[in-house]
PDB file of C-alpha atoms in Angstrom:
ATOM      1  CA  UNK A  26       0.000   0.000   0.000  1.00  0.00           C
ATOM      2  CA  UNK A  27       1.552   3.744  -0.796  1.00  0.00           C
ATOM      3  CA  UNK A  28       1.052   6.164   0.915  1.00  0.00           C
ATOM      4  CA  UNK A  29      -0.883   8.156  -1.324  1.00  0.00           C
ATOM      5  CA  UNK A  30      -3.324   5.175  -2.472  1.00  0.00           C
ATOM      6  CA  UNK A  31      -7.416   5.863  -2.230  1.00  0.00           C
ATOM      7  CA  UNK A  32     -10.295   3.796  -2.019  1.00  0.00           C
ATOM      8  CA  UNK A  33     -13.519   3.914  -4.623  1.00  0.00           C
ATOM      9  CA  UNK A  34     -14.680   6.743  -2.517  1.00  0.00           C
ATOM     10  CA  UNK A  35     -11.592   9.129  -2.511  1.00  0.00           C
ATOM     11  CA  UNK A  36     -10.197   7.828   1.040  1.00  0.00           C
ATOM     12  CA  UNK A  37      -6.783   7.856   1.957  1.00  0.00           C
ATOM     13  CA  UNK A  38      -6.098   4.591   2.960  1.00  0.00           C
ATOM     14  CA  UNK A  39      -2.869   5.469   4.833  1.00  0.00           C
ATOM     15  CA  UNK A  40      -5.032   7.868   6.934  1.00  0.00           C
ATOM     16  CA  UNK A  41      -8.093   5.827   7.520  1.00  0.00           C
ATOM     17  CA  UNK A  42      -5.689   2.871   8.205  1.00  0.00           C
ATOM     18  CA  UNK A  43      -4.161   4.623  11.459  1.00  0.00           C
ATOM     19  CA  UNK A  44      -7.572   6.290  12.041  1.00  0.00           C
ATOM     20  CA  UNK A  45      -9.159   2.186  12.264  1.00  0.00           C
ATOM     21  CA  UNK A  46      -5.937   1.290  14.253  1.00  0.00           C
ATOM     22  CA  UNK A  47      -6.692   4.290  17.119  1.00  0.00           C
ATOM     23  CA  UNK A  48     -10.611   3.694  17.260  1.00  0.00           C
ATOM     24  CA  UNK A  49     -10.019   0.027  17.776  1.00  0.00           C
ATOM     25  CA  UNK A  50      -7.305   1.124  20.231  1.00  0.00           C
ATOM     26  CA  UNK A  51      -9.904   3.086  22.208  1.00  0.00           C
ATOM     27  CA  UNK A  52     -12.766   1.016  21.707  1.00  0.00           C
ATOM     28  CA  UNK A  53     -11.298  -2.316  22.876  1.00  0.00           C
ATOM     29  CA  UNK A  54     -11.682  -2.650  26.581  1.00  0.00           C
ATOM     30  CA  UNK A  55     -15.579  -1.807  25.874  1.00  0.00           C
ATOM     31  CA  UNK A  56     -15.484  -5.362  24.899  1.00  0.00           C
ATOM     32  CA  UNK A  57     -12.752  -7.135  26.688  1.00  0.00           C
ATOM     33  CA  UNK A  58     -12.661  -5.410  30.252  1.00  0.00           C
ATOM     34  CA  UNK A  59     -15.988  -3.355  31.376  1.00  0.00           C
ATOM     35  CA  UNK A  60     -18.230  -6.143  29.486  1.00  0.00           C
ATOM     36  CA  UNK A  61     -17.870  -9.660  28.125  1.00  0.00           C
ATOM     37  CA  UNK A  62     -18.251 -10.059  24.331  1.00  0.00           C
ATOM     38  CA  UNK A  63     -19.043 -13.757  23.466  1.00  0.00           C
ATOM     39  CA  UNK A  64     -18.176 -14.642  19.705  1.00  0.00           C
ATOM     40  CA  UNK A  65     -19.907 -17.605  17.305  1.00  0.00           C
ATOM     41  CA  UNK A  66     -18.719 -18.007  13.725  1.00  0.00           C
ATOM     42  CA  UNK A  67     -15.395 -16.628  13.052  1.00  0.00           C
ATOM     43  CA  UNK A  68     -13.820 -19.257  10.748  1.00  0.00           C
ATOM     44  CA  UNK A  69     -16.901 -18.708   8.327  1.00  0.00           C
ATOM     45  CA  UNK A  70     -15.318 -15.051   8.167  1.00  0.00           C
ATOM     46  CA  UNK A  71     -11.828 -16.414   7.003  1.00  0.00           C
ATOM     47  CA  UNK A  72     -13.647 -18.757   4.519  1.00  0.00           C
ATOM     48  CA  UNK A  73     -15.582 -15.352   2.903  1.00  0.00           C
ATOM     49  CA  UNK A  74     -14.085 -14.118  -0.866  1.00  0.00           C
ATOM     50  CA  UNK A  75     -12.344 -10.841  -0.263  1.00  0.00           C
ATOM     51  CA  UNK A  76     -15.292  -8.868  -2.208  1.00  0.00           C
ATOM     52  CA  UNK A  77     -18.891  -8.528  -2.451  1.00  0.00           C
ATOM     53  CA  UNK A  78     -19.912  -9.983   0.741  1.00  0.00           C
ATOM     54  CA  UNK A  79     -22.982  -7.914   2.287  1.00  0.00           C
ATOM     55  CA  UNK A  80     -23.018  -8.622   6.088  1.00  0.00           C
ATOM     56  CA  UNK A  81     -26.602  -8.338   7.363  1.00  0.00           C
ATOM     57  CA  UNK A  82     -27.641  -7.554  11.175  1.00  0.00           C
ATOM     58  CA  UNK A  83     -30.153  -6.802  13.715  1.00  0.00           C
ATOM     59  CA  UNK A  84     -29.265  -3.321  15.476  1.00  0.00           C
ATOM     60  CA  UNK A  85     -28.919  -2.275  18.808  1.00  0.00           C
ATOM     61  CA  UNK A  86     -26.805   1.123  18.802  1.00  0.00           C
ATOM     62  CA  UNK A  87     -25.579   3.603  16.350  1.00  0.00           C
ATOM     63  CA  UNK A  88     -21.761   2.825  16.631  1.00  0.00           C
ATOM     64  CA  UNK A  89     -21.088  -0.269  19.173  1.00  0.00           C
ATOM     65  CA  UNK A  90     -22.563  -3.200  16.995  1.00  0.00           C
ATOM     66  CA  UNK A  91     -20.265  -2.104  14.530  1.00  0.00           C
ATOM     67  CA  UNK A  92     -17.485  -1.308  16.197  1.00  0.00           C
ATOM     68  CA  UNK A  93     -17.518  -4.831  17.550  1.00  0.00           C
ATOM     69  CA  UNK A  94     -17.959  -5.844  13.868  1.00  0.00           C
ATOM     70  CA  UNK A  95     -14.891  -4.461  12.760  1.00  0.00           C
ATOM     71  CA  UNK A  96     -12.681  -5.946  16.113  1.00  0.00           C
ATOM     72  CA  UNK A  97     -14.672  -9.257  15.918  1.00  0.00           C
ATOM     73  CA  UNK A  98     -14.368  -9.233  11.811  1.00  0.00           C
ATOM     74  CA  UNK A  99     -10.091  -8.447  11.789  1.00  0.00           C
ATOM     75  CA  UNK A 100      -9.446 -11.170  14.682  1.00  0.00           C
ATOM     76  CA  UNK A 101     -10.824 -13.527  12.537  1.00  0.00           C
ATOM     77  CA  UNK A 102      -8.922 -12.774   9.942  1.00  0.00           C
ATOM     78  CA  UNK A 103      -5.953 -12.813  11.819  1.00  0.00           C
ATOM     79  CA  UNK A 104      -6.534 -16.230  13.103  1.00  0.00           C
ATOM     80  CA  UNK A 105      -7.934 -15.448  16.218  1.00  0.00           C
ATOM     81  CA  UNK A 106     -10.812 -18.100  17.042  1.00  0.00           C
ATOM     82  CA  UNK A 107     -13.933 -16.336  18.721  1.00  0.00           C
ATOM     83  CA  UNK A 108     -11.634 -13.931  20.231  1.00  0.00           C
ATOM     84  CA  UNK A 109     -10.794 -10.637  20.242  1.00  0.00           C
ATOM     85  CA  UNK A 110      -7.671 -10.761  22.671  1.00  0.00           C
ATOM     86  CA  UNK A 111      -4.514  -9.529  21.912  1.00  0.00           C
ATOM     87  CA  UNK A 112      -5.276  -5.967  20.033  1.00  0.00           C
ATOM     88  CA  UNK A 113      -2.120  -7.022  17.417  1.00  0.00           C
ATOM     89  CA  UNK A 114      -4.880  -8.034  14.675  1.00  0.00           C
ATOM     90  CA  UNK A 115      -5.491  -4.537  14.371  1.00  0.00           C
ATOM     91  CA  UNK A 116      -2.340  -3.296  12.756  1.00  0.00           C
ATOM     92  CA  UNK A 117      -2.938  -4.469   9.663  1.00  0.00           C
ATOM     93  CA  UNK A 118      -6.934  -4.034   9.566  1.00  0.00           C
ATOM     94  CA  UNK A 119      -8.864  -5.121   6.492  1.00  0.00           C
ATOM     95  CA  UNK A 120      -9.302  -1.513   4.529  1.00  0.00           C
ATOM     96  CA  UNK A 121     -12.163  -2.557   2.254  1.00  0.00           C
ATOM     97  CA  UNK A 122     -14.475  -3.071   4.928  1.00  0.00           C
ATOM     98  CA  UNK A 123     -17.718  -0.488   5.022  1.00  0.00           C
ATOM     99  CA  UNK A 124     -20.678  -0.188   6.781  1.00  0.00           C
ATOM    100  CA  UNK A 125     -24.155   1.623   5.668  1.00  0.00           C
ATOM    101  CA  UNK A 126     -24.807   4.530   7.793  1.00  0.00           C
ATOM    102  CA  UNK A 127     -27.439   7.654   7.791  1.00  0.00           C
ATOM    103  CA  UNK A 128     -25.967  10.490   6.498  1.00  0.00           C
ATOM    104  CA  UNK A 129     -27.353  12.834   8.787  1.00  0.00           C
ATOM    105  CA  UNK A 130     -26.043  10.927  11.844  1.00  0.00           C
ATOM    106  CA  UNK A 131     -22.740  10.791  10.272  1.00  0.00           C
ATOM    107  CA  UNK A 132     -22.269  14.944   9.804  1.00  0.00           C
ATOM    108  CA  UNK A 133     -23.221  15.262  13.650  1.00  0.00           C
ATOM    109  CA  UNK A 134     -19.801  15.761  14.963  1.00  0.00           C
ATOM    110  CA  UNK A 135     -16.079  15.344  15.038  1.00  0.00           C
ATOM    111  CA  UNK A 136     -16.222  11.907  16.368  1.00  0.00           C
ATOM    112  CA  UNK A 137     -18.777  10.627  13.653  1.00  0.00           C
ATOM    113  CA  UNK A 138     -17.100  12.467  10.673  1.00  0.00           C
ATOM    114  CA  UNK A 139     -13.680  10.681  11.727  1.00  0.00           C
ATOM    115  CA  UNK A 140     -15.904   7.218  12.311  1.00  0.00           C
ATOM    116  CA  UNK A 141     -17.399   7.770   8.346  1.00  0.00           C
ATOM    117  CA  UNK A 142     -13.935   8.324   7.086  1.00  0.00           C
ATOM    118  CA  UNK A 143     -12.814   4.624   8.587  1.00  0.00           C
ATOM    119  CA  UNK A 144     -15.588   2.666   6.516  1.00  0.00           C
ATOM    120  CA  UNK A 145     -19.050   4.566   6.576  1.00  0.00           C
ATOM    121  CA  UNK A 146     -21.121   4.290   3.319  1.00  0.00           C
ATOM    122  CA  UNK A 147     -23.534   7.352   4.092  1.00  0.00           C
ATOM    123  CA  UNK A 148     -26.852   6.916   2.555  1.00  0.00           C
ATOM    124  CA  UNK A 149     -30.465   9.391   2.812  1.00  0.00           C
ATOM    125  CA  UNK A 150     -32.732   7.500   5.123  1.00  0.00           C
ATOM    126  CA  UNK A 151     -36.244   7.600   3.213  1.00  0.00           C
ATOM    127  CA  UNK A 152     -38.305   7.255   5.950  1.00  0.00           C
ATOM    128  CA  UNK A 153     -36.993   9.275   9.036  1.00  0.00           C
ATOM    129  CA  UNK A 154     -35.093  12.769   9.042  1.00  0.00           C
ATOM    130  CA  UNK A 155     -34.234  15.136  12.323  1.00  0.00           C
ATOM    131  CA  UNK A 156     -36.069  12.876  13.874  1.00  0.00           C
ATOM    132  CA  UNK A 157     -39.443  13.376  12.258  1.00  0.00           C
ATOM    133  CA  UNK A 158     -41.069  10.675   9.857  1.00  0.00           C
ATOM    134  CA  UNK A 159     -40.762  11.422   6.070  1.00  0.00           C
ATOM    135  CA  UNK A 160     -41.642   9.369   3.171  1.00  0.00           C
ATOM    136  CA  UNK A 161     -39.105  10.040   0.246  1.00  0.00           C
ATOM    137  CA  UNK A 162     -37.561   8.337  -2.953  1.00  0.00           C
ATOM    138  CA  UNK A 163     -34.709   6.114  -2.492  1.00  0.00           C
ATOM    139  CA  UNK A 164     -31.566   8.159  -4.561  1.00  0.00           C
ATOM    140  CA  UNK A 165     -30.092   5.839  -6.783  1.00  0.00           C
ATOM    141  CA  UNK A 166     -26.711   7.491  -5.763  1.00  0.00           C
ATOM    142  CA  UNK A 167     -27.016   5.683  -2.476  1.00  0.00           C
ATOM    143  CA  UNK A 168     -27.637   1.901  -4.220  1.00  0.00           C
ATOM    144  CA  UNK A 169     -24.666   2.914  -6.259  1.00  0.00           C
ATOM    145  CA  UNK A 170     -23.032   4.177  -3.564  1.00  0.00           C
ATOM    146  CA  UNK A 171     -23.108   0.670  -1.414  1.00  0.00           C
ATOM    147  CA  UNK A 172     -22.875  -1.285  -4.805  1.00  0.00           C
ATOM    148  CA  UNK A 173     -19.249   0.370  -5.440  1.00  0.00           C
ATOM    149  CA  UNK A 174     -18.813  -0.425  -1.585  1.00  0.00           C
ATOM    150  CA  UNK A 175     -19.201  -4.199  -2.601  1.00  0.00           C
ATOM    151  CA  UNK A 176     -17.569  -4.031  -5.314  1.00  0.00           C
ATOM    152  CA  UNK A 177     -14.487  -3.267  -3.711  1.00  0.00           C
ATOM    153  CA  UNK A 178     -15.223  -5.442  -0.398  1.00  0.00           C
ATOM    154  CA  UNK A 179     -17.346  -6.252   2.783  1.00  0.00           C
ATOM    155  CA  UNK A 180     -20.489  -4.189   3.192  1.00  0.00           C
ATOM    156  CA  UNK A 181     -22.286  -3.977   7.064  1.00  0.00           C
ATOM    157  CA  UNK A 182     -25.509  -3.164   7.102  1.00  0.00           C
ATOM    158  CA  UNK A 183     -28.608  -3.158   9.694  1.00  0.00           C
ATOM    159  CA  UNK A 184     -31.688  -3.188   7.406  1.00  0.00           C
ATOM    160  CA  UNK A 185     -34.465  -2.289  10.166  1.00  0.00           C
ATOM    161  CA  UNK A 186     -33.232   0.825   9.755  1.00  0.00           C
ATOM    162  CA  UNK A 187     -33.515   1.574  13.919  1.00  0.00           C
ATOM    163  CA  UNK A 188     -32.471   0.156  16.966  1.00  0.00           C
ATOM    164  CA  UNK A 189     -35.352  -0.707  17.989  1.00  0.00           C
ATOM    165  CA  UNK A 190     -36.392  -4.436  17.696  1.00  0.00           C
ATOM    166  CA  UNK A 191     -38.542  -6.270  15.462  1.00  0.00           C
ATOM    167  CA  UNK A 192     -39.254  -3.672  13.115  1.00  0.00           C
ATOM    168  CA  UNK A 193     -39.894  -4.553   9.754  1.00  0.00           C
ATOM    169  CA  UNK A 194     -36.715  -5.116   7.635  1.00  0.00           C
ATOM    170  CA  UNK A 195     -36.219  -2.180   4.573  1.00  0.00           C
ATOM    171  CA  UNK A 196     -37.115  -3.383   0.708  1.00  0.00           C
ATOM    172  CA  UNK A 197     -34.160  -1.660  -0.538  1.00  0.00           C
ATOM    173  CA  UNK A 198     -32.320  -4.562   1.596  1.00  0.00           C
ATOM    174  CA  UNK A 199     -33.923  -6.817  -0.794  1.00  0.00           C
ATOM    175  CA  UNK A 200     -32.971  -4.576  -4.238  1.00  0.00           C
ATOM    176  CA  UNK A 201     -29.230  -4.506  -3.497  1.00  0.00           C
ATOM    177  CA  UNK A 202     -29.214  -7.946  -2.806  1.00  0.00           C
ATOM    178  CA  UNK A 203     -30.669  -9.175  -6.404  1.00  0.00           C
ATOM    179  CA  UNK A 204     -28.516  -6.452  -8.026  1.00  0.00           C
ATOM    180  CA  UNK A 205     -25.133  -6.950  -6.977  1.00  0.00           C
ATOM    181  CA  UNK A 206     -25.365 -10.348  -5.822  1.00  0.00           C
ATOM    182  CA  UNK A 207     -23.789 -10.636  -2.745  1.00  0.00           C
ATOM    183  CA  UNK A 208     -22.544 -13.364  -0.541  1.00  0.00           C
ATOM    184  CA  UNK A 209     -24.963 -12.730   2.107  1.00  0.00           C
ATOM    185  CA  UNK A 210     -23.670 -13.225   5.961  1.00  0.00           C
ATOM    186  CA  UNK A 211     -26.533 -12.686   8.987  1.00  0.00           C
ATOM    187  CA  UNK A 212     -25.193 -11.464  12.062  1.00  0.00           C
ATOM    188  CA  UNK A 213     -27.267 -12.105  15.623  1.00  0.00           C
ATOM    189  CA  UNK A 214     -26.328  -9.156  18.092  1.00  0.00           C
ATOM    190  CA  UNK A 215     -27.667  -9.234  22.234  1.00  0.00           C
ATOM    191  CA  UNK A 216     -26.031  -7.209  24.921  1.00  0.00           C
ATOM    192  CA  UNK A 217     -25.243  -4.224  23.556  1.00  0.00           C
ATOM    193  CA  UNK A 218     -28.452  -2.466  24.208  1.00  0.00           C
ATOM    194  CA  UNK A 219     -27.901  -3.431  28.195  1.00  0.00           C
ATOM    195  CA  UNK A 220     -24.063  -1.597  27.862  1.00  0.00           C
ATOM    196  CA  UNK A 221     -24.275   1.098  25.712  1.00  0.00           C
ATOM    197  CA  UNK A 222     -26.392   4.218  25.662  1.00  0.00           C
ATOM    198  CA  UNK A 223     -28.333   3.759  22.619  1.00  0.00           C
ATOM    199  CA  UNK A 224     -25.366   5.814  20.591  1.00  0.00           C
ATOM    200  CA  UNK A 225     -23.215   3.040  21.703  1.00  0.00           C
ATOM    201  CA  UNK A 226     -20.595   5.904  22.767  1.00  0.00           C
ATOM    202  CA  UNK A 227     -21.466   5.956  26.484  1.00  0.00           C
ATOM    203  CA  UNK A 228     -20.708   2.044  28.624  1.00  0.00           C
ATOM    204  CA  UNK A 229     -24.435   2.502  30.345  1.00  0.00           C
ATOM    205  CA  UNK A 230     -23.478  -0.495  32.085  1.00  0.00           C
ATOM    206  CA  UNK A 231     -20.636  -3.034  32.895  1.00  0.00           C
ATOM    207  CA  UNK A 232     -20.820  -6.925  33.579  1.00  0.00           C
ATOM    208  CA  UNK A 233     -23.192  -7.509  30.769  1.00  0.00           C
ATOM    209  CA  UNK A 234     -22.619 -10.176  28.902  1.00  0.00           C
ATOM    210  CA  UNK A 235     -22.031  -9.363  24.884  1.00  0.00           C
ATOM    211  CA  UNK A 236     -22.756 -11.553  22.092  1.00  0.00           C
ATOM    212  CA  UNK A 237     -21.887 -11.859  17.818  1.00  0.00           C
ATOM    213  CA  UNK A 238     -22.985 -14.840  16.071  1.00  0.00           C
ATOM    214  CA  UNK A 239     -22.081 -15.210  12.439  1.00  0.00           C
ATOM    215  CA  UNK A 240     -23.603 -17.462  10.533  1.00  0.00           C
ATOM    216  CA  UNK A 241     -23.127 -19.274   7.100  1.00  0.00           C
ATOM    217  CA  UNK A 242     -24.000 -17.328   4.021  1.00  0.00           C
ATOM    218  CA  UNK A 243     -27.697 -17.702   3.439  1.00  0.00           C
ATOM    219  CA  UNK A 244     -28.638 -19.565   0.244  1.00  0.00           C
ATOM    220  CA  UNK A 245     -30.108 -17.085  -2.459  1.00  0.00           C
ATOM    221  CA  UNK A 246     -31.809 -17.209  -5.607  1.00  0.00           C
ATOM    222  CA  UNK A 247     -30.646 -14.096  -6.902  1.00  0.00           C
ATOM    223  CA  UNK A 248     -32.874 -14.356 -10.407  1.00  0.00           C
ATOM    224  CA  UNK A 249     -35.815 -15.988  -9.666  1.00  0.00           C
ATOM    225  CA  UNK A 250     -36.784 -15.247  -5.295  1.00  0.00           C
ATOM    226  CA  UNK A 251     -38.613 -12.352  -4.938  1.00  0.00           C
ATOM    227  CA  UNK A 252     -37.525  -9.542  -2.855  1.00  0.00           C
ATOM    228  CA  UNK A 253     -40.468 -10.330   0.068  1.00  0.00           C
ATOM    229  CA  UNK A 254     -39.449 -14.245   0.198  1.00  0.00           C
ATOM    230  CA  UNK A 255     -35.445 -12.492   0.803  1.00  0.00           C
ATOM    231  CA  UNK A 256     -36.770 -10.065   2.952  1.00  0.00           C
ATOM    232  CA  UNK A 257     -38.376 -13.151   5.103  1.00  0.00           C
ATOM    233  CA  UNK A 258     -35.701 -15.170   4.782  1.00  0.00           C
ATOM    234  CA  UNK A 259     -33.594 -11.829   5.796  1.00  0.00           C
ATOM    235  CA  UNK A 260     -36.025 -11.678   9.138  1.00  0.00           C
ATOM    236  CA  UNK A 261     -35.430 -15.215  10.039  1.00  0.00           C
ATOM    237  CA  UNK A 262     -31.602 -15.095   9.821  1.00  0.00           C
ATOM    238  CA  UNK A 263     -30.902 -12.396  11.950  1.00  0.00           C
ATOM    239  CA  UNK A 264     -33.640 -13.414  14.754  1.00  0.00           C
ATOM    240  CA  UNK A 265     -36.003 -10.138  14.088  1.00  0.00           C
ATOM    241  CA  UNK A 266     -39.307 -11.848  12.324  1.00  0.00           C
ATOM    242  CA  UNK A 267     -42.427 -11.387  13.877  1.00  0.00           C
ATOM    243  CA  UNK A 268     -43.169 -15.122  14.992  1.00  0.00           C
ATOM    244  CA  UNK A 269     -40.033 -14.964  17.396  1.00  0.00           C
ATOM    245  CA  UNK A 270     -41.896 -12.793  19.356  1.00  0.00           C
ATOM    246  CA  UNK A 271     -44.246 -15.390  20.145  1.00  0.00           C
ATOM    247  CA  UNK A 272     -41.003 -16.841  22.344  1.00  0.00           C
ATOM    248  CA  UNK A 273     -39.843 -13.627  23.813  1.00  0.00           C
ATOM    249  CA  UNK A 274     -40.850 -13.951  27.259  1.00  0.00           C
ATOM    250  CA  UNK A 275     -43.529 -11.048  28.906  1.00  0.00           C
ATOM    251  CA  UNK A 276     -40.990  -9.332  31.456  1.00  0.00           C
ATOM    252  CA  UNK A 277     -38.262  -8.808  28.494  1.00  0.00           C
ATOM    253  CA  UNK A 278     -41.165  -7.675  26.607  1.00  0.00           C
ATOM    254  CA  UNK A 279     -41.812  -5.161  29.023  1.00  0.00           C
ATOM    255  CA  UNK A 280     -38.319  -4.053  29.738  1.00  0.00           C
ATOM    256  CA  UNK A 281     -37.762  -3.359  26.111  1.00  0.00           C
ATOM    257  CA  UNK A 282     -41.207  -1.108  26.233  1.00  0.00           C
ATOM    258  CA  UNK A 283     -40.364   0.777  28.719  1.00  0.00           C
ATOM    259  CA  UNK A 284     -36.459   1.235  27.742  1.00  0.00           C
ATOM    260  CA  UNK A 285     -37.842   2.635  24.573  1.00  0.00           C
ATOM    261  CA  UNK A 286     -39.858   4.776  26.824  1.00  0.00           C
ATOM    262  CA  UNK A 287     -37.153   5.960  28.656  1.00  0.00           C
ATOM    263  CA  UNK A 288     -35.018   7.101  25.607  1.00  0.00           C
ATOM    264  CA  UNK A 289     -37.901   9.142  24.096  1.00  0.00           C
ATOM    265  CA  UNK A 290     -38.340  11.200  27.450  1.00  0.00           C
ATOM    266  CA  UNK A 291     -34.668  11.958  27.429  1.00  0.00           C
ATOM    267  CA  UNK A 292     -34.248  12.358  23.647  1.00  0.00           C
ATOM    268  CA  UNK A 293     -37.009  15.185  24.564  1.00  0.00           C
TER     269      UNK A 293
END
C-alpha cells in the first residue's frame, strides 16, 4: 500500500488505516474489560471471498454493533478463534471493509465524521429525518453508492433501519441484494443495548454479557426469489421476524417497552 493510495470513494487509505488502528485502540476494553463479548462463527469469516460480501444484522446502537464488527471481523482474519484478545490483529486491519450509515447521523460531529472516514457508506434514510417521519424516494446514488462499496469489499448493514427491535426489515435490503449479488452473511447481536447508551458511545453499564454470532452465508436465488421471500428469509436469519416474538418472554417484553420509553423522554 503507498502512501498516497485511495479507495472507490476518494479515502486515503494510509489515513483511515491509522484512524481504524486508534478507534479500535480506544474502543477495545468496551469489549474485553468493562463487558464480556461472546463470539460464534469466526472461521466462516476467514472462509468469505475478499469482495462482495454484504453482512446483514439486527441493530442495537448507532456505533457499538459495529465497532464490535470491525474488532470481531479483523481477529478472525488474523486467526484469532472467537476472540478478540490480543489488540495485534489490528495493525494491519482489512481496509475494504464499510458499513451503511445515515448520512445525517454521520455529519453530527467530530467523532462521527472521523468514524465515516474509517468505513461509513452514508446513505439518505427515506423514511426518518431530524427525527421526524418522512416518506421520500430512495436516490439511486445511495444503491450505487453501497454497490461500489461491494464491489471493492465487505459491506455492514442493519436493514431495520432503527435500533429498535422487530421492526420490519427495509425493501431496498432486498434490491441490493438481487442487483449486486452478494454473498450474504446474517449477524445475531444481544447485549449491547444493556451496555451502551443507545449511541453506543457511552458504557451505560458493565458486567453484561455481549454476544456476535455469524452465521453461514444464506442460500439465495438471486434471479428468480422475490424480494419479500429475501426479505423473510432476511427476518429469520438475523432473529427479528415477527413469529419470534411469540417466544420472547412477557418481562423482556416489558423491559424493552419501557427502555424505549425511557429514551424518548430523554431524547425530549
Amino acid at each position: 500500500m503507498g502512501l498516497f493510495d485511495k479507495n472507490p470513494f476518494g479515502h486515503n487509505l494510509f489515513i483511515k488505516k491509522w484512524l481504524i488502528r486508534i478507534l479500535a485502540l480506544l474502543s477495545h476494553q468496551r469489549y474485553k474489560r468493562f463487558n464480556t463479548l461472546e463470539i460464534e462463527g469466526s472461521e466462516i469469516i476467514r472462509n468469505l471471498p475478499n469482495k462482495n460480501v454484504l453482512f446483514v444484522s439486527n441493530h442495537q446502537t448507532y456505533f457499538a454493533d459495529v465497532v464490535a464488527m470491525f474488532h470481531v471481523f479483523n481477529a478472525s482474519l488474523s486467526g484469532r478463534e472467537d476472540s478478540i484478545k490480543n489488540l495485534g490483529y489490528i495493525w494491519q486491519p482489512k481496509l475494504n471493509m464499510y458499513y451503511v450509515a445515515a448520512a445525517e447521523t454521520m455529519k453530527k460531529s467530530l467523532l462521527t465524521k472521523i468514524m465515516a472516514y474509517a468505513g461509513s457508506v452514508s446513505v439518505e434514510r427515506t423514511w426518518r429525518s431530524e427525527g421526524q417521519d418522512v416518506k421520500r424516494q430512495v436516490k439511486m446514488s445511495d444503491i450505487s453508492s453501497i454497490g461500489k462499496a461491494l464491489n471493492d469489499g465487505w459491506v455492514i448493514t442493519f436493514p431495520q433501519g432503527t435500533t429498535t427491535p422487530w421492526k420490519p426489515l427495509r425493501k431496498g435490503t432486498a434490491h441490493i441484494i438481487k442487483k449486486y449479488k452478494p454473498v450474504v452473511v446474517p449477524v445475531v447481536i444481544d447485549g449491547f443495548r444493556r451496555s451502551f447508551d443507545k449511541k453506543g458511545l457511552r458504557i451505560k453499564k458493565k458486567g453484561i454479557l455481549q454476544s456476535l454470532v455469524i452465521k453461514e452465508p444464506l442460500q439465495i436465488d438471486y434471479e428468480n426469489e422475490s424480494s419479500e421471500s429475501i426479505i423473510e428469509k432476511l427476518e429469520y436469519a438475523i432473529e427479528q421476524h415477527p413469529s419470534f416474538l411469540k417466544v420472547i418472554s412477557k418481562q423482556d417484553l416489558l423491559a424493552f417497552e419501557e427502555e424505549n420509553k425511557q429514551r424518548k423522554w430523554k431524547k425530549n
